[in-house]
Coordinates of C-alpha atoms in Angstrom, one line a residue:
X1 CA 0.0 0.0 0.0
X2 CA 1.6 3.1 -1.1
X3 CA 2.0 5.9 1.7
X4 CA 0.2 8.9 2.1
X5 CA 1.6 11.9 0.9
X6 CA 2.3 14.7 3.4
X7 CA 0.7 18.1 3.1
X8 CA 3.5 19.9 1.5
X9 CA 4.6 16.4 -0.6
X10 CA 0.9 16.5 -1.7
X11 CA 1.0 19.8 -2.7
X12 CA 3.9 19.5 -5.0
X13 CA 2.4 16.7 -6.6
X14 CA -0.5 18.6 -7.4
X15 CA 1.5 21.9 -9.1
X16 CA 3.2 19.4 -11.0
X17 CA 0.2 18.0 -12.7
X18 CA -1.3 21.5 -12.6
X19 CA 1.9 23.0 -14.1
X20 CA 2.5 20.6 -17.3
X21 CA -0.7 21.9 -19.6
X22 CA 0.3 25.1 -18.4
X23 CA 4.4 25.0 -18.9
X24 CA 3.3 23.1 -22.6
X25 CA 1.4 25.9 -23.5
X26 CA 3.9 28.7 -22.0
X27 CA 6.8 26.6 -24.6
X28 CA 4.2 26.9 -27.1
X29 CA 3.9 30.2 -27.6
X30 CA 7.6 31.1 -26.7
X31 CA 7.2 32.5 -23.0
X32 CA 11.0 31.7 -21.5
X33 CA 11.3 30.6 -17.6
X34 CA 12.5 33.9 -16.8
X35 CA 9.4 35.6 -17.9
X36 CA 7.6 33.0 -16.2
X37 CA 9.1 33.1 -12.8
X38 CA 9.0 37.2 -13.1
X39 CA 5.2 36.9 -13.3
X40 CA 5.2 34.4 -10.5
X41 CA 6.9 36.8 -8.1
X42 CA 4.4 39.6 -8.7
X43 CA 1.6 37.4 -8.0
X44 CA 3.1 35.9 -5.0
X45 CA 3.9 39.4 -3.8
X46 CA 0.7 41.0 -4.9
X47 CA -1.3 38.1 -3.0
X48 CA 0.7 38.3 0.3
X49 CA -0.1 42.0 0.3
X50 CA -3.6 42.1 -0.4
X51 CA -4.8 38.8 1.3
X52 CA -2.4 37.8 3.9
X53 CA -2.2 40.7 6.3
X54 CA -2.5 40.0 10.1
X55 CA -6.1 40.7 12.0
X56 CA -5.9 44.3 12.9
X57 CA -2.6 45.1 10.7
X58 CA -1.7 46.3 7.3
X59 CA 0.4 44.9 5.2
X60 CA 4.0 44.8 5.6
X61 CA 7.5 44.4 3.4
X62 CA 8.5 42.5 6.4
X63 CA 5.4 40.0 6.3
X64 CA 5.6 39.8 2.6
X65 CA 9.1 38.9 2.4
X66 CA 9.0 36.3 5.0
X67 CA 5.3 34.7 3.4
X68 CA 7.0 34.8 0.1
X69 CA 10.8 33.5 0.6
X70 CA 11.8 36.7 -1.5
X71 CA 14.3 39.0 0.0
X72 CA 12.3 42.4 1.2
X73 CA 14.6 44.4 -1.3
X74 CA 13.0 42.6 -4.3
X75 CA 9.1 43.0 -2.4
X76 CA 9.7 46.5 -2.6
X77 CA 11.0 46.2 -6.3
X78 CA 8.1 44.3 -7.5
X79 CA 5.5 46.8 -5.4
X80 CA 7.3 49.4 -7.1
X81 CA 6.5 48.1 -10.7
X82 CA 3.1 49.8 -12.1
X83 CA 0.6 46.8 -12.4
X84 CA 0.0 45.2 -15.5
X85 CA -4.2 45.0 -16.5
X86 CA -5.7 43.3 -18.8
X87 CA -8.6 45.9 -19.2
X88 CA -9.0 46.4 -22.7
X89 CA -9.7 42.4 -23.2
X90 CA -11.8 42.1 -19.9
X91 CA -14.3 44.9 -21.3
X92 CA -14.5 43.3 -24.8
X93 CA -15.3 40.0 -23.3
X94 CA -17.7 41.4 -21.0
X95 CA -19.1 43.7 -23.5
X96 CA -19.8 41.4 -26.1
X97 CA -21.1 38.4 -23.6
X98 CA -23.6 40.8 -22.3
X99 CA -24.8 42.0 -25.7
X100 CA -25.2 38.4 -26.8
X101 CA -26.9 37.2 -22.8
X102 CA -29.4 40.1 -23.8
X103 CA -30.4 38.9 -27.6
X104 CA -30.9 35.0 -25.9
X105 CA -33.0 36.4 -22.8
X106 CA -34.7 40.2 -23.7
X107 CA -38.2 39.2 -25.1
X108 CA -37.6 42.4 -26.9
X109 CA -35.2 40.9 -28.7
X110 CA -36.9 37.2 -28.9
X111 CA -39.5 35.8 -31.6
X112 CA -43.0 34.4 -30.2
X113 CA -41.4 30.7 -29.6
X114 CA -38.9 32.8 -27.5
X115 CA -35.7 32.0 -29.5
X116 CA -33.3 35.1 -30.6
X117 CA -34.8 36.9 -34.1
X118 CA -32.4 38.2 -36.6
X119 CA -32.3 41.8 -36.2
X120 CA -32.0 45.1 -38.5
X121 CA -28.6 46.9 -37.4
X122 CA -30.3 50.3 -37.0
X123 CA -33.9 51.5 -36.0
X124 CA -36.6 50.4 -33.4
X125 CA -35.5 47.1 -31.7
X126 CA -32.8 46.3 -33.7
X127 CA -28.7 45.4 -33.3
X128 CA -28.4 48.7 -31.9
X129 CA -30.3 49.5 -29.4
X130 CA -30.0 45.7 -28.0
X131 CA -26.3 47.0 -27.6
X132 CA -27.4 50.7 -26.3
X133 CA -29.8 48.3 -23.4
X134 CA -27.1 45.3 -22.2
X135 CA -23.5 47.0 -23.5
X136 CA -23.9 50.5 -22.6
X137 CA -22.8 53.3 -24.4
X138 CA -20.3 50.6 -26.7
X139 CA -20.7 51.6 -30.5
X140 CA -23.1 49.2 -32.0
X141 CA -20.9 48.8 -35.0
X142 CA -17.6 47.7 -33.1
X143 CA -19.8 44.9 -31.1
X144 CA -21.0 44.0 -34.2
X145 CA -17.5 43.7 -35.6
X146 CA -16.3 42.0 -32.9
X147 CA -18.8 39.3 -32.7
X148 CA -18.7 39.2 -36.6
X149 CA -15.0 38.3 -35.8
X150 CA -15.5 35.6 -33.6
X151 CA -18.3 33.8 -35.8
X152 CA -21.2 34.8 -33.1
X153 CA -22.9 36.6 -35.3
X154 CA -23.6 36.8 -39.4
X155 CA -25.4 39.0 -42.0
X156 CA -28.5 38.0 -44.0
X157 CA -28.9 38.6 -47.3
X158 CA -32.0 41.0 -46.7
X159 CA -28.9 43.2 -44.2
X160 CA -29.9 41.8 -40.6
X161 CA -27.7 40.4 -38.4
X162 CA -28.2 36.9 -36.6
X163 CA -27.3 34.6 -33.9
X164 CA -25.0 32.2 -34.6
X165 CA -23.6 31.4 -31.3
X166 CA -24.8 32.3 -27.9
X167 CA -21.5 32.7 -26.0
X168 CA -18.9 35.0 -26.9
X169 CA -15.8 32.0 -28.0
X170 CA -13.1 33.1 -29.6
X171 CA -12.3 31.4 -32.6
X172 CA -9.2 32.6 -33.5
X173 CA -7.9 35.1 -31.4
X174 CA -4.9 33.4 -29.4
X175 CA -5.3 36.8 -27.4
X176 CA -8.5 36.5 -26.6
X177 CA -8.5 32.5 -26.0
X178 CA -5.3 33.3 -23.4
X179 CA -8.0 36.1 -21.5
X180 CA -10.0 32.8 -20.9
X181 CA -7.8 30.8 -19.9
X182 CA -6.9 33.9 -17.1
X183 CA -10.5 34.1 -15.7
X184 CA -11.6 30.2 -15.8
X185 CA -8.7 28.3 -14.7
X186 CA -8.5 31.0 -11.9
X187 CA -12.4 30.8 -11.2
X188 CA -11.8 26.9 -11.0
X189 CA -8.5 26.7 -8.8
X190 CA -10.7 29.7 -6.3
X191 CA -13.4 26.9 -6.0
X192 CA -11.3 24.2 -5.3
X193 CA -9.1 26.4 -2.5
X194 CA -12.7 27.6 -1.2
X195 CA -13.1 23.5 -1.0
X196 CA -10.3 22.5 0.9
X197 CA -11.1 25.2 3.4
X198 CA -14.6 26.1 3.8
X199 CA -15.5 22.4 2.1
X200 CA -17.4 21.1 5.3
X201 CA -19.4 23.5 6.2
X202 CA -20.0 25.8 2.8
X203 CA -19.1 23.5 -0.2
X204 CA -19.3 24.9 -3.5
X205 CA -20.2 21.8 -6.7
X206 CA -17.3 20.4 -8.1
X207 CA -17.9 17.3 -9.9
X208 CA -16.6 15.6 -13.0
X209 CA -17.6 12.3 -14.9
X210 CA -14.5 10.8 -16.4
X211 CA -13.5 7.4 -17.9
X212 CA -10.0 6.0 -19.1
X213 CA -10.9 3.1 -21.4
X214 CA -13.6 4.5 -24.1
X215 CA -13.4 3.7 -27.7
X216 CA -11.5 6.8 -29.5
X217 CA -14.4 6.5 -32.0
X218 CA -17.0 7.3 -29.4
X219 CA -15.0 10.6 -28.8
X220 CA -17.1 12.6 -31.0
X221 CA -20.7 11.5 -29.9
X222 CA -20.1 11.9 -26.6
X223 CA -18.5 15.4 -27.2
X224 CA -21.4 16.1 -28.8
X225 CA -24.2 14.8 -26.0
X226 CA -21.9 17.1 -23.6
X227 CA -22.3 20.1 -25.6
X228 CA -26.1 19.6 -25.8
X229 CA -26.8 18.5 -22.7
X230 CA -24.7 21.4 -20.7
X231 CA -26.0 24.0 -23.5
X232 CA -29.4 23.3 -22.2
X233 CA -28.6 22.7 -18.3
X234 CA -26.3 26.8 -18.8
X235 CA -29.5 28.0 -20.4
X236 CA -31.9 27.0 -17.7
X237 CA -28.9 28.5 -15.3
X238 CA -28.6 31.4 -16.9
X239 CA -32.6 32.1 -16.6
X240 CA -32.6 31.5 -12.9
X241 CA -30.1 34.3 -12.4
X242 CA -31.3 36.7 -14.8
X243 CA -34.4 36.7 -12.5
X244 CA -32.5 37.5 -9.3
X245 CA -30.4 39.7 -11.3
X246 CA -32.1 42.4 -9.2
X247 CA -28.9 44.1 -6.9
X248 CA -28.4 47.8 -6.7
X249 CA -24.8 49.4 -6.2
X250 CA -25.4 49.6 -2.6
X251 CA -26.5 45.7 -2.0
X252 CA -23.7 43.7 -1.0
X253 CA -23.1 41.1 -4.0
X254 CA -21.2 38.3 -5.8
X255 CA -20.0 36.9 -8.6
X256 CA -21.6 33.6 -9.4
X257 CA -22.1 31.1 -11.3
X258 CA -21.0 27.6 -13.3
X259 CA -18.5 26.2 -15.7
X260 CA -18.5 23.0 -17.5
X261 CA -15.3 21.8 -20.0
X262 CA -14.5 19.1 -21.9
X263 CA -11.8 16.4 -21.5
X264 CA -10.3 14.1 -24.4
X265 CA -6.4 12.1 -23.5
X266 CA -5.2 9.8 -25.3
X267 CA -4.1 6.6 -23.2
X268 CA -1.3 4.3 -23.7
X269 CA -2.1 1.2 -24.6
X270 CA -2.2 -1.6 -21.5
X271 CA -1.9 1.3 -18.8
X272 CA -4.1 0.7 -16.0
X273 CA -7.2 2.9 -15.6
X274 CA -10.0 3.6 -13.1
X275 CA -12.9 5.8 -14.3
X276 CA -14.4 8.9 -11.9
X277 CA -18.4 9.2 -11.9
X278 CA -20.4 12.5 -10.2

């Protein structure tokens, strides 16, 4: 029986796993350790500071150098650095998700069986003002580009535009693909920190199904019954907090809500398996 793994053993085990997709994708697209392990020490240094301070305190060089490992002559460096944001891709994202939310959900914008109509770009209840109602004061013409761009949205031959997709994917923007990565790798390692611990007494749903030894020509059909089936189950989420979508600026209030991926690994032939169900 193989030994169990102490805390710190366990959690080097776990970077390591977490730490290959990532370090094959950094090597991919030509990012050296250097400029790896510079980003790391910000974050490490930006976290101590804003979440680790003592009851009572505020934060320290002192604390963060000694949390950290780093010397407090590099803390101060690194604090000293202006910080890097990724604003102008969070607000396109956010932009664009909400203009295409508000053409699924706005009866406005909805034929009499409920589903999204193709809309005129200009005049009443059209492209525009769907934009002007869930994007804000966005030009209607650079949402329409940009969801043009990702294959959300196409023209009809009588000049309306309609819904192809009904979440904003980037389909070939690397840039845009790496801004997901960012936000739903982070929302999913949050969940599983929240888990180990508030887990007992405030658990937040993480499942997965999983199997090791299904026929690589099943692959597709199942792909496709997960897309379909978590399509619909998203939907039905997505209604449910649209209706309690009521907060003002004053309320106290989070950000919620669900994500579902896909998972496809080739297995060597004659290694030994075990399968994970909800």
């Amino acid at each position: 029986m193989s030994e169990t793994p102490t805390l710190p053993r366990a959690l080097e085990q776990a970077l390591t796993r977490l730490l290959r997709p990532l370090c094959r994708l950094m090597l991919r697209h030509g990012m050296s350790f250097g400029a790896f392990q510079a980003v790391a020490k910000r974050t490490y240094v930006d976290v101590a500071m804003t979440e680790f301070a003592l009851p009572g305190k505020k934060p320290s060089i002192s604390r963060v150098s000694i949390l950290s490992g780093l010397t407090r002559k590099e803390v101060q460096r690194l604090l000293a650095e202006p910080a890097e944001a990724d604003a102008v891709g969070a607000e396109r994202y956010n932009r664009a998700s909400r203009v295409l939310t508000g053409w699924v959900r706005d009866s406005d914008y909805n034929d009499p069986q409920g589903q999204p109509r193709a809309l005129p770009v200009e005049g009443d209840a059209s492209f525009a003002t769907l934009v002007r109602r869930h994007s804000g004061d966005m030009p209607a013409r650079a949402v329409l580009d940009e969801l043009m761009r990702v294959g959300a949205v196409r023209r009809l031959d009588d000049a309306r535009v309609a819904l192809v997709a009904r979440a904003y994917v980037p389909q070939a923007s690397v840039t845009d693909k790496l801004h997901i990565l960012g936000t739903d790798v982070a929302d999913l390692i949050g969940t599983i920190d929240h888990n180990l611990v508030h887990g007992a007494a405030q658990p937040r749903f993480q499942r997965k199904v999983l199997y090791h030894a299904i026929p690589a020509e099943a692959a597709p059909a199942f792909h496709a019954l997960a897309a379909a089936e978590s399509q619909a189950l998203l939907l039905r989420l997505d209604r449910w907090l649209a209706a309690h979508d009521t907060a003002s600026p004053t309320d106290a209030r989070v950000r919620i809500g669900l994500g579902i991926h896909a998972v496809e690994e080739a297995v060597p032939a004659g290694l030994a398996t075990e399968s994970h169900a909800p």
